[in-house]
């Protein structure tokens, strides 16, 4: 064994004098084992039993579920960890939450939370008695019940065990700014093969031992995935030891299968780990020592399907991939399997573990911590309980003065950065707001925040570094997965945050977003889960201004991806200027239980709306810009609609051209900030009713819509609207390259000249008498294109345009 | 230094007796240095110069580009590696390709391929002379030119340097089945923070030293990302050494900034690494020794912006993040910056490096390998040159006999697996076909392939393992990122493959798919890039049969994501049964330069079409199933359309109910295999013309469309069609949970009874006289729902249904 399993020195302990591993009396060890057996029994029961939960009578086929679904393999190891965490929580009156990374660990966590009573408090219809046990068994992987992985329905969880790879990032997010908390994170060896998990080991380069809580990774090597061995279980132990030391940890191994030995080893190892954590924290918090500590990590090597059937039908099952799901699969058809199941279940001696009523006996109950110390009841794992609203400074004080629309320009994210600086400052004491970014916070022009805070960093520093320190509100790591995982963990434990990211690369976390949106949909329907702060994306360095980085950096499709998720949790905002961005951001940081996607530019953008108008416009989400159009009270001849900063600029320029060349044409300008307003009100809570939509977009006039992203999305949102047949959308159509900003618009047919041509094409009767104007527009596009290719920049006469009312 | 930098033993060398590091004469060292200086000069020139490329006259503002774009920081290190790779390629006549992982390494790779002549062969208008140099400079980050990262336009590249994290997986994919190839993979320390890269280090557990080529990772620590230090550059060297040893490598460090010392150290380190590779391969190939070797890895620690301006405006630039992009940013405005630029450029002594014509002098030219040994000309990096078509066995021999439609059932992916077994067998000698999966190939029921091949695996084995061996056509690793990265590398070097994945979790690689689709769009337009085999996704264990895994495993949105990319490269197939899946798969494995997305089930599915009908149906992509409908020649009253296996079954069952209860109703059944047929022919090469579409879907009859995925996608594809107003789509709407297969359909309103109700609602005149039938349908849904919640399985009377003509 790599790190040895003997007792570690105890002199550095901070907490009280409760019994320790070395002091483990026979009684306590037996208690832990009884608790573990009870949890294993309940886990197997969930997979198999519809009735006869306590085996009060011989097991018969009619007691067995018709569909045997669930995952036994990882469960006994998880139960083992849970039982031992309970011991140290009780012993030290510690504040601990757990994150269960391995897939399909549901039966175990459900069993444990039921044993400790937390489950019955969340679900009073599933009591701690025989009927409750029967209901617990029945609901598992059963229609109308709960899935076989740890899900939002499980008390004490902030982590879905469905898609794999995010446990350690979630754990670190939970630990941030929770100095009294320990997050025990069980990492499956299957999960450990994923990219996000592999990257997460380095999060110890960001964790501050003085101001953050501790993460205790417990790498669980049960050796197998669905049908294959795992990489980390099949490398020599010295290699794994080097790997973990290379990640910056102090590893200790607990390996074996004999329960008594394993109990002693695990107890000693956990005591050692908590001693190490105590010592690291004491030193960091008393100024005794500096630098990045070597946090402990435990490696638990135990058989897959531990304590389950050793062999089935003559082939080994325990300790192989064959125990991944249901070790005995033919119990309803094969009497031998049925007998083996009964023998297996009785091997846990349920009659010793549960009393006549079906409740756990005192020996078992006593092993669980009390009240909020229970892993299933810790309020950190139901973060809404702890959530405090942010102190939000008045964003209006950061507004850009707008003497006349388009008369000045601002860099929207730079303006936002100044407000975020104040948000960081105002909530510095509360320590409940963080900004995450993949090395892009300055590039995205939010760097004003560095006037009041730093980037948190625990790795080495040099004199030339700027804004790096052990304690800061910004965390930057070049992994969108880690940014997302940290923020999710931070939010689900009751805090607030923002993830700023290049628009194109947010697709890296598409699947993480999926799982978080699914989590929110379910958790919103659970009365005992309290609302948490929304997950806020600020997507900038967007498609229209990645002209210098080229095609690979151009993708506005995250919105398309997001709107497939439940409408009740998805919000999408496209503020056209700095003041609208301020108003949107303030709204998002106040909201709960949503995913807010804000797309905004960092480059100079005309200021269109005063802050008062911006607030009003954002509250409406969509509106006619009367001052920009030329309707003159009546119905317009054409509607020019826009969503996004670049489209808004092009529409305004197009309108300017139309007013100059076709002064009689009645043009309406509609700007969309809240994209979900376009959907029918039956599809999205923000959706406009049909009369509202018709009042903006008419029922029969041509609508030229310049949209920030892929044009098809606007059709997907509006296909049921009365005037959809007249809707013509321009947007990004994958014609990206390295060029100038305006040439990007030309290449994608969303430039002002093209929009004018669209109007000429679509408004009845304009065709012939505007041939000259059309040709002028065609010529301007061609001239611009040629100019950029010669001069390498935009044609000044295009850029020099300015809006005038 | 960790691994030392002295010369290593040479006795194990396989290749010839060319000069070695220790033998490096002054001349050779000076040659390598001259080559490096030339590459650095050309790199800086690309960022800055529009004219005066050889500095034949004093540098003036008008020689400078108007927009200074590009990335200097990583470039000199990349050039250094390139120059030294050239030396060992020449010395050993080695077959080497390189993968440039760091972001924005474009200037360096462009400079090097121009120096060696490969660039001018691909782009004859950019010759090896002064005019060509000027054109090379001009096009860089310039409208109509090339981006600042390594992109498809760069000869010798199989890896886009835009989004980060995939270099090492691409390198391993390229090395598979190329035993004579060495893939030198430069990994940026920024990139190294990403999840996919962090996971990729473990790919050495799959690489076979006898049958695969070698990957030589070169971790380049220049210390900084955009605005932050990197994690791996700021941990102690012993920790990094342990990390790399923990990954299973033998590391060696080359650290410093003095060019002469660094040249000597790098030459020695590369010789050592190639000796190690030779030795590993010799032992593996002669049966001398076994087990997983410790492959060499180099760590190059050199200053960011090495050889660039040391300080600018009084602050350090070289060796800091400030040299990430353009070290001197105000050369057009600030005469001091202009002078510093000229001094910097002249420090490379261009007059020694280029002759009067502007071509590299002989000392420089001689440093590049010749012909196809040049990194910019190696045919492996233009894989279409090497591509051989697969020998595809006749899929018809694996067809399911279909005596009558729906009269039998098959598991489509299981049937496919038998054909894939033959594909693997037929191409075993060619070694050019592989299957990748995240531990799901057996779960996805393709396990027939294990009858003829194994899962390739180089980590430890146990007696209980099955189908693991050092050499196999299947690679399974629990990382969708690695599966995708390996397959991309395999395809781009001229081979064939298939990625099989749970449908929901393919979103993990959304962004990788994006980049590959963008790569294909560009590479298809480059005449010198030859077509490569398509990237084939088999998405199974799909949304409608993840009822046991629950909500987190249910997401059919990858199709939505994919169709935003250029139509010319995207193909989507939804075969409704086993025979159509066979036909589709055969088609996909023959195709080139596409991304093929095939969604198919693994569960029992009725066999609808004989193999002849299946082939015909797949060739058409969409068609009327006359035998299923009740049109009787005339116009139908209603069209029931379906795409996907579950929707097809429900539509057929609904039609059956309609024929029973409303025999006079004329029903048309349309099945869609090739989803892109729904788009207008102006939008997609497979799109139906409007008359074709109208002939199938009518112009005025109600269409009830049961679709596999999110229903909005069908509207997005058809909104311009004449009959779109009558189109009513059912599909998945995020109502997933753990339940029975049929209850999933009921929850999402796509079950047969709901479809019948939809018909009753939509066909004019049916409303009143069918009240009884409607109520019967409502009752069946309610009864089924109640039944599943009591019995835990589907109601038999629903399952017992069978199609009869």
PDB file of N, CA, C and O in Angstrom, chain A residues 9-64:
ATOM      1  N   UNK A   9      -0.150  10.907  13.191  1.00  0.00           N
ATOM      2  CA  UNK A   9      -0.015  11.716  14.406  1.00  0.00           C
ATOM      3  C   UNK A   9      -1.282  12.540  14.636  1.00  0.00           C
ATOM      4  O   UNK A   9      -1.914  12.972  13.689  1.00  0.00           O
ATOM      5  N   UNK A  10      -1.612  12.737  15.862  1.00  0.00           N
ATOM      6  CA  UNK A  10      -2.891  13.398  16.157  1.00  0.00           C
ATOM      7  C   UNK A  10      -2.717  14.764  16.798  1.00  0.00           C
ATOM      8  O   UNK A  10      -3.691  15.395  17.154  1.00  0.00           O
ATOM      9  N   UNK A  11      -1.492  15.177  16.969  1.00  0.00           N
ATOM     10  CA  UNK A  11      -1.266  16.381  17.770  1.00  0.00           C
ATOM     11  C   UNK A  11      -1.780  17.650  17.113  1.00  0.00           C
ATOM     12  O   UNK A  11      -1.923  18.672  17.746  1.00  0.00           O
ATOM     13  N   UNK A  12      -2.086  17.579  15.818  1.00  0.00           N
ATOM     14  CA  UNK A  12      -2.467  18.810  15.136  1.00  0.00           C
ATOM     15  C   UNK A  12      -3.982  19.005  15.088  1.00  0.00           C
ATOM     16  O   UNK A  12      -4.475  19.873  14.403  1.00  0.00           O
ATOM     17  N   UNK A  13      -4.702  18.211  15.788  1.00  0.00           N
ATOM     18  CA  UNK A  13      -6.158  18.221  15.655  1.00  0.00           C
ATOM     19  C   UNK A  13      -6.765  19.477  16.286  1.00  0.00           C
ATOM     20  O   UNK A  13      -6.414  19.900  17.375  1.00  0.00           O
ATOM     21  N   UNK A  14      -7.733  20.046  15.575  1.00  0.00           N
ATOM     22  CA  UNK A  14      -8.426  21.235  16.083  1.00  0.00           C
ATOM     23  C   UNK A  14      -9.693  20.879  16.855  1.00  0.00           C
ATOM     24  O   UNK A  14     -10.015  21.510  17.849  1.00  0.00           O
ATOM     25  N   UNK A  15     -10.433  19.899  16.348  1.00  0.00           N
ATOM     26  CA  UNK A  15     -11.764  19.641  16.890  1.00  0.00           C
ATOM     27  C   UNK A  15     -11.678  18.903  18.219  1.00  0.00           C
ATOM     28  O   UNK A  15     -10.595  18.606  18.734  1.00  0.00           O
ATOM     29  N   UNK A  16     -12.856  18.555  18.752  1.00  0.00           N
ATOM     30  CA  UNK A  16     -12.955  18.015  20.101  1.00  0.00           C
ATOM     31  C   UNK A  16     -12.332  16.646  20.297  1.00  0.00           C
ATOM     32  O   UNK A  16     -11.639  16.118  19.439  1.00  0.00           O
ATOM     33  N   UNK A  17     -12.593  16.041  21.420  1.00  0.00           N
ATOM     34  CA  UNK A  17     -11.891  14.828  21.813  1.00  0.00           C
ATOM     35  C   UNK A  17     -12.703  13.559  21.686  1.00  0.00           C
ATOM     36  O   UNK A  17     -12.544  12.635  22.492  1.00  0.00           O
ATOM     37  N   UNK A  18     -13.564  13.506  20.656  1.00  0.00           N
ATOM     38  CA  UNK A  18     -14.409  12.316  20.482  1.00  0.00           C
ATOM     39  C   UNK A  18     -13.556  11.099  20.127  1.00  0.00           C
ATOM     40  O   UNK A  18     -12.384  11.233  19.788  1.00  0.00           O
ATOM     41  N   UNK A  19     -14.145   9.896  20.152  1.00  0.00           N
ATOM     42  CA  UNK A  19     -13.362   8.687  19.876  1.00  0.00           C
ATOM     43  C   UNK A  19     -12.733   8.726  18.489  1.00  0.00           C
ATOM     44  O   UNK A  19     -13.312   9.251  17.549  1.00  0.00           O
ATOM     45  N   UNK A  20     -11.570   8.150  18.342  1.00  0.00           N
ATOM     46  CA  UNK A  20     -10.804   8.159  17.107  1.00  0.00           C
ATOM     47  C   UNK A  20     -10.630   6.733  16.610  1.00  0.00           C
ATOM     48  O   UNK A  20     -10.920   5.779  17.311  1.00  0.00           O
ATOM     49  N   UNK A  21     -10.069   6.629  15.417  1.00  0.00           N
ATOM     50  CA  UNK A  21      -9.928   5.305  14.824  1.00  0.00           C
ATOM     51  C   UNK A  21      -9.185   4.352  15.749  1.00  0.00           C
ATOM     52  O   UNK A  21      -9.626   3.228  15.996  1.00  0.00           O
ATOM     53  N   UNK A  22      -8.063   4.844  16.259  1.00  0.00           N
ATOM     54  CA  UNK A  22      -7.266   3.993  17.133  1.00  0.00           C
ATOM     55  C   UNK A  22      -8.033   3.576  18.374  1.00  0.00           C
ATOM     56  O   UNK A  22      -7.769   2.527  18.968  1.00  0.00           O
ATOM     57  N   UNK A  23      -9.003   4.434  18.758  1.00  0.00           N
ATOM     58  CA  UNK A  23      -9.794   4.150  19.956  1.00  0.00           C
ATOM     59  C   UNK A  23     -11.016   3.311  19.634  1.00  0.00           C
ATOM     60  O   UNK A  23     -11.815   3.014  20.511  1.00  0.00           O
ATOM     61  N   UNK A  24     -11.203   3.036  18.354  1.00  0.00           N
ATOM     62  CA  UNK A  24     -12.424   2.329  17.964  1.00  0.00           C
ATOM     63  C   UNK A  24     -12.612   1.100  18.825  1.00  0.00           C
ATOM     64  O   UNK A  24     -11.833   0.157  18.754  1.00  0.00           O
ATOM     65  N   UNK A  25     -13.648   1.154  19.598  1.00  0.00           N
ATOM     66  CA  UNK A  25     -13.953  -0.019  20.398  1.00  0.00           C
ATOM     67  C   UNK A  25     -14.618  -1.044  19.508  1.00  0.00           C
ATOM     68  O   UNK A  25     -15.115  -0.725  18.428  1.00  0.00           O
ATOM     69  N   UNK A  26     -14.651  -2.248  19.970  1.00  0.00           N
ATOM     70  CA  UNK A  26     -15.393  -3.267  19.237  1.00  0.00           C
ATOM     71  C   UNK A  26     -16.807  -2.809  18.931  1.00  0.00           C
ATOM     72  O   UNK A  26     -17.309  -2.997  17.820  1.00  0.00           O
ATOM     73  N   UNK A  27     -17.442  -2.160  19.884  1.00  0.00           N
ATOM     74  CA  UNK A  27     -18.820  -1.723  19.681  1.00  0.00           C
ATOM     75  C   UNK A  27     -18.947  -0.769  18.510  1.00  0.00           C
ATOM     76  O   UNK A  27     -19.835  -0.890  17.682  1.00  0.00           O
ATOM     77  N   UNK A  28     -18.025   0.200  18.483  1.00  0.00           N
ATOM     78  CA  UNK A  28     -18.168   1.208  17.437  1.00  0.00           C
ATOM     79  C   UNK A  28     -17.925   0.599  16.071  1.00  0.00           C
ATOM     80  O   UNK A  28     -18.659   0.857  15.124  1.00  0.00           O
ATOM     81  N   UNK A  29     -16.887  -0.212  15.984  1.00  0.00           N
ATOM     82  CA  UNK A  29     -16.619  -0.881  14.714  1.00  0.00           C
ATOM     83  C   UNK A  29     -17.807  -1.728  14.292  1.00  0.00           C
ATOM     84  O   UNK A  29     -18.213  -1.727  13.129  1.00  0.00           O
ATOM     85  N   UNK A  30     -18.365  -2.428  15.264  1.00  0.00           N
ATOM     86  CA  UNK A  30     -19.538  -3.238  14.933  1.00  0.00           C
ATOM     87  C   UNK A  30     -20.713  -2.370  14.516  1.00  0.00           C
ATOM     88  O   UNK A  30     -21.501  -2.729  13.649  1.00  0.00           O
ATOM     89  N   UNK A  31     -20.828  -1.209  15.133  1.00  0.00           N
ATOM     90  CA  UNK A  31     -21.904  -0.283  14.752  1.00  0.00           C
ATOM     91  C   UNK A  31     -21.750   0.204  13.323  1.00  0.00           C
ATOM     92  O   UNK A  31     -22.718   0.236  12.553  1.00  0.00           O
ATOM     93  N   UNK A  32     -20.537   0.576  12.982  1.00  0.00           N
ATOM     94  CA  UNK A  32     -20.303   1.037  11.609  1.00  0.00           C
ATOM     95  C   UNK A  32     -20.619  -0.088  10.629  1.00  0.00           C
ATOM     96  O   UNK A  32     -21.260   0.119   9.591  1.00  0.00           O
ATOM     97  N   UNK A  33     -20.197  -1.279  11.003  1.00  0.00           N
ATOM     98  CA  UNK A  33     -20.440  -2.410  10.110  1.00  0.00           C
ATOM     99  C   UNK A  33     -21.935  -2.705  10.004  1.00  0.00           C
ATOM    100  O   UNK A  33     -22.444  -3.011   8.920  1.00  0.00           O
ATOM    101  N   UNK A  34     -22.632  -2.603  11.125  1.00  0.00           N
ATOM    102  CA  UNK A  34     -24.080  -2.835  11.090  1.00  0.00           C
ATOM    103  C   UNK A  34     -24.750  -1.803  10.186  1.00  0.00           C
ATOM    104  O   UNK A  34     -25.638  -2.132   9.380  1.00  0.00           O
ATOM    105  N   UNK A  35     -24.336  -0.558  10.322  1.00  0.00           N
ATOM    106  CA  UNK A  35     -24.897   0.500   9.487  1.00  0.00           C
ATOM    107  C   UNK A  35     -24.637   0.192   8.011  1.00  0.00           C
ATOM    108  O   UNK A  35     -25.519   0.307   7.151  1.00  0.00           O
ATOM    109  N   UNK A  36     -23.414  -0.233   7.736  1.00  0.00           N
ATOM    110  CA  UNK A  36     -23.058  -0.555   6.340  1.00  0.00           C
ATOM    111  C   UNK A  36     -23.893  -1.714   5.810  1.00  0.00           C
ATOM    112  O   UNK A  36     -24.414  -1.670   4.695  1.00  0.00           O
ATOM    113  N   UNK A  37     -24.048  -2.735   6.651  1.00  0.00           N
ATOM    114  CA  UNK A  37     -24.868  -3.871   6.232  1.00  0.00           C
ATOM    115  C   UNK A  37     -26.307  -3.423   5.972  1.00  0.00           C
ATOM    116  O   UNK A  37     -26.943  -3.855   5.010  1.00  0.00           O
ATOM    117  N   UNK A  38     -26.800  -2.557   6.836  1.00  0.00           N
ATOM    118  CA  UNK A  38     -28.175  -2.068   6.642  1.00  0.00           C
ATOM    119  C   UNK A  38     -28.303  -1.321   5.321  1.00  0.00           C
ATOM    120  O   UNK A  38     -29.270  -1.505   4.564  1.00  0.00           O
ATOM    121  N   UNK A  39     -27.316  -0.479   5.042  1.00  0.00           N
ATOM    122  CA  UNK A  39     -27.364   0.279   3.789  1.00  0.00           C
ATOM    123  C   UNK A  39     -27.261  -0.653   2.584  1.00  0.00           C
ATOM    124  O   UNK A  39     -27.961  -0.477   1.571  1.00  0.00           O
ATOM    125  N   UNK A  40     -26.406  -1.656   2.682  1.00  0.00           N
ATOM    126  CA  UNK A  40     -26.282  -2.616   1.575  1.00  0.00           C
ATOM    127  C   UNK A  40     -27.578  -3.399   1.384  1.00  0.00           C
ATOM    128  O   UNK A  40     -28.015  -3.636   0.257  1.00  0.00           O
ATOM    129  N   UNK A  41     -28.169  -3.784   2.500  1.00  0.00           N
ATOM    130  CA  UNK A  41     -29.439  -4.511   2.417  1.00  0.00           C
ATOM    131  C   UNK A  41     -30.506  -3.668   1.720  1.00  0.00           C
ATOM    132  O   UNK A  41     -31.199  -4.125   0.805  1.00  0.00           O
ATOM    133  N   UNK A  42     -30.602  -2.415   2.159  1.00  0.00           N
ATOM    134  CA  UNK A  42     -31.617  -1.531   1.576  1.00  0.00           C
ATOM    135  C   UNK A  42     -31.326  -1.241   0.103  1.00  0.00           C
ATOM    136  O   UNK A  42     -32.248  -1.048  -0.698  1.00  0.00           O
ATOM    137  N   UNK A  43     -30.053  -1.223  -0.254  1.00  0.00           N
ATOM    138  CA  UNK A  43     -29.699  -0.973  -1.655  1.00  0.00           C
ATOM    139  C   UNK A  43     -30.131  -2.138  -2.534  1.00  0.00           C
ATOM    140  O   UNK A  43     -30.766  -1.953  -3.578  1.00  0.00           O
ATOM    141  N   UNK A  44     -29.796  -3.339  -2.098  1.00  0.00           N
ATOM    142  CA  UNK A  44     -30.200  -4.513  -2.871  1.00  0.00           C
ATOM    143  C   UNK A  44     -31.719  -4.638  -2.896  1.00  0.00           C
ATOM    144  O   UNK A  44     -32.318  -4.997  -3.923  1.00  0.00           O
ATOM    145  N   UNK A  45     -32.334  -4.311  -1.771  1.00  0.00           N
ATOM    146  CA  UNK A  45     -33.792  -4.366  -1.710  1.00  0.00           C
ATOM    147  C   UNK A  45     -34.446  -3.460  -2.742  1.00  0.00           C
ATOM    148  O   UNK A  45     -35.448  -3.823  -3.368  1.00  0.00           O
ATOM    149  N   UNK A  46     -33.883  -2.283  -2.922  1.00  0.00           N
ATOM    150  CA  UNK A  46     -34.468  -1.366  -3.909  1.00  0.00           C
ATOM    151  C   UNK A  46     -34.419  -1.946  -5.317  1.00  0.00           C
ATOM    152  O   UNK A  46     -35.305  -1.715  -6.128  1.00  0.00           O
ATOM    153  N   UNK A  47     -33.352  -2.655  -5.592  1.00  0.00           N
ATOM    154  CA  UNK A  47     -33.226  -3.188  -6.954  1.00  0.00           C
ATOM    155  C   UNK A  47     -34.234  -4.309  -7.204  1.00  0.00           C
ATOM    156  O   UNK A  47     -34.768  -4.446  -8.292  1.00  0.00           O
ATOM    157  N   UNK A  48     -34.508  -5.079  -6.134  1.00  0.00           N
ATOM    158  CA  UNK A  48     -35.254  -6.322  -6.346  1.00  0.00           C
ATOM    159  C   UNK A  48     -36.695  -6.355  -5.838  1.00  0.00           C
ATOM    160  O   UNK A  48     -37.534  -7.012  -6.442  1.00  0.00           O
ATOM    161  N   UNK A  49     -36.959  -5.733  -4.699  1.00  0.00           N
ATOM    162  CA  UNK A  49     -38.177  -6.106  -3.964  1.00  0.00           C
ATOM    163  C   UNK A  49     -39.342  -5.149  -4.165  1.00  0.00           C
ATOM    164  O   UNK A  49     -39.192  -3.935  -4.084  1.00  0.00           O
ATOM    165  N   UNK A  50     -40.490  -5.744  -4.411  1.00  0.00           N
ATOM    166  CA  UNK A  50     -41.748  -4.998  -4.403  1.00  0.00           C
ATOM    167  C   UNK A  50     -42.501  -5.248  -3.095  1.00  0.00           C
ATOM    168  O   UNK A  50     -43.383  -4.480  -2.744  1.00  0.00           O
ATOM    169  N   UNK A  51     -42.186  -6.323  -2.423  1.00  0.00           N
ATOM    170  CA  UNK A  51     -42.910  -6.690  -1.205  1.00  0.00           C
ATOM    171  C   UNK A  51     -41.970  -7.529  -0.334  1.00  0.00           C
ATOM    172  O   UNK A  51     -40.845  -7.817  -0.739  1.00  0.00           O
ATOM    173  N   UNK A  52     -42.469  -7.867   0.850  1.00  0.00           N
ATOM    174  CA  UNK A  52     -41.671  -8.654   1.791  1.00  0.00           C
ATOM    175  C   UNK A  52     -40.320  -7.983   2.068  1.00  0.00           C
ATOM    176  O   UNK A  52     -39.266  -8.623   2.029  1.00  0.00           O
ATOM    177  N   UNK A  53     -40.336  -6.679   2.392  1.00  0.00           N
ATOM    178  CA  UNK A  53     -39.076  -5.921   2.450  1.00  0.00           C
ATOM    179  C   UNK A  53     -38.150  -6.393   3.553  1.00  0.00           C
ATOM    180  O   UNK A  53     -36.939  -6.233   3.426  1.00  0.00           O
ATOM    181  N   UNK A  54     -38.700  -6.958   4.613  1.00  0.00           N
ATOM    182  CA  UNK A  54     -37.853  -7.363   5.734  1.00  0.00           C
ATOM    183  C   UNK A  54     -37.574  -8.855   5.717  1.00  0.00           C
ATOM    184  O   UNK A  54     -37.032  -9.401   6.673  1.00  0.00           O
ATOM    185  N   UNK A  55     -37.963  -9.504   4.635  1.00  0.00           N
ATOM    186  CA  UNK A  55     -37.795 -10.957   4.520  1.00  0.00           C
ATOM    187  C   UNK A  55     -38.411 -11.668   5.715  1.00  0.00           C
ATOM    188  O   UNK A  55     -37.851 -12.613   6.263  1.00  0.00           O
ATOM    189  N   UNK A  56     -39.566 -11.206   6.105  1.00  0.00           N
ATOM    190  CA  UNK A  56     -40.279 -11.854   7.214  1.00  0.00           C
ATOM    191  C   UNK A  56     -40.817 -13.203   6.791  1.00  0.00           C
ATOM    192  O   UNK A  56     -41.192 -14.020   7.606  1.00  0.00           O
ATOM    193  N   UNK A  57     -40.915 -13.387   5.474  1.00  0.00           N
ATOM    194  CA  UNK A  57     -41.329 -14.703   4.972  1.00  0.00           C
ATOM    195  C   UNK A  57     -40.351 -15.120   3.885  1.00  0.00           C
ATOM    196  O   UNK A  57     -39.590 -14.287   3.382  1.00  0.00           O
ATOM    197  N   UNK A  58     -40.337 -16.385   3.525  1.00  0.00           N
ATOM    198  CA  UNK A  58     -39.427 -16.827   2.458  1.00  0.00           C
ATOM    199  C   UNK A  58     -39.676 -16.029   1.190  1.00  0.00           C
ATOM    200  O   UNK A  58     -40.815 -15.668   0.873  1.00  0.00           O
ATOM    201  N   UNK A  59     -38.607 -15.764   0.470  1.00  0.00           N
ATOM    202  CA  UNK A  59     -38.711 -14.927  -0.725  1.00  0.00           C
ATOM    203  C   UNK A  59     -39.394 -15.707  -1.841  1.00  0.00           C
ATOM    204  O   UNK A  59     -39.015 -16.834  -2.162  1.00  0.00           O
ATOM    205  N   UNK A  60     -40.402 -15.066  -2.432  1.00  0.00           N
ATOM    206  CA  UNK A  60     -41.114 -15.711  -3.541  1.00  0.00           C
ATOM    207  C   UNK A  60     -41.107 -14.779  -4.753  1.00  0.00           C
ATOM    208  O   UNK A  60     -40.886 -13.561  -4.630  1.00  0.00           O
ATOM    209  N   UNK A  61     -41.379 -15.403  -5.897  1.00  0.00           N
ATOM    210  CA  UNK A  61     -41.317 -14.641  -7.150  1.00  0.00           C
ATOM    211  C   UNK A  61     -42.195 -13.401  -7.103  1.00  0.00           C
ATOM    212  O   UNK A  61     -41.828 -12.337  -7.616  1.00  0.00           O
ATOM    213  N   UNK A  62     -43.347 -13.493  -6.473  1.00  0.00           N
ATOM    214  CA  UNK A  62     -44.255 -12.344  -6.503  1.00  0.00           C
ATOM    215  C   UNK A  62     -43.746 -11.165  -5.667  1.00  0.00           C
ATOM    216  O   UNK A  62     -44.306 -10.084  -5.716  1.00  0.00           O
ATOM    217  N   UNK A  63     -42.683 -11.385  -4.898  1.00  0.00           N
ATOM    218  CA  UNK A  63     -42.078 -10.255  -4.171  1.00  0.00           C
ATOM    219  C   UNK A  63     -41.123  -9.453  -5.046  1.00  0.00           C
ATOM    220  O   UNK A  63     -40.647  -8.397  -4.629  1.00  0.00           O
ATOM    221  N   UNK A  64     -40.836 -10.004  -6.209  1.00  0.00           N
ATOM    222  CA  UNK A  64     -39.767  -9.437  -7.048  1.00  0.00           C
ATOM    223  C   UNK A  64     -40.340  -8.461  -8.068  1.00  0.00           C
ATOM    224  O   UNK A  64     -41.421  -8.677  -8.617  1.00  0.00           O
TER     225      UNK A  64
END
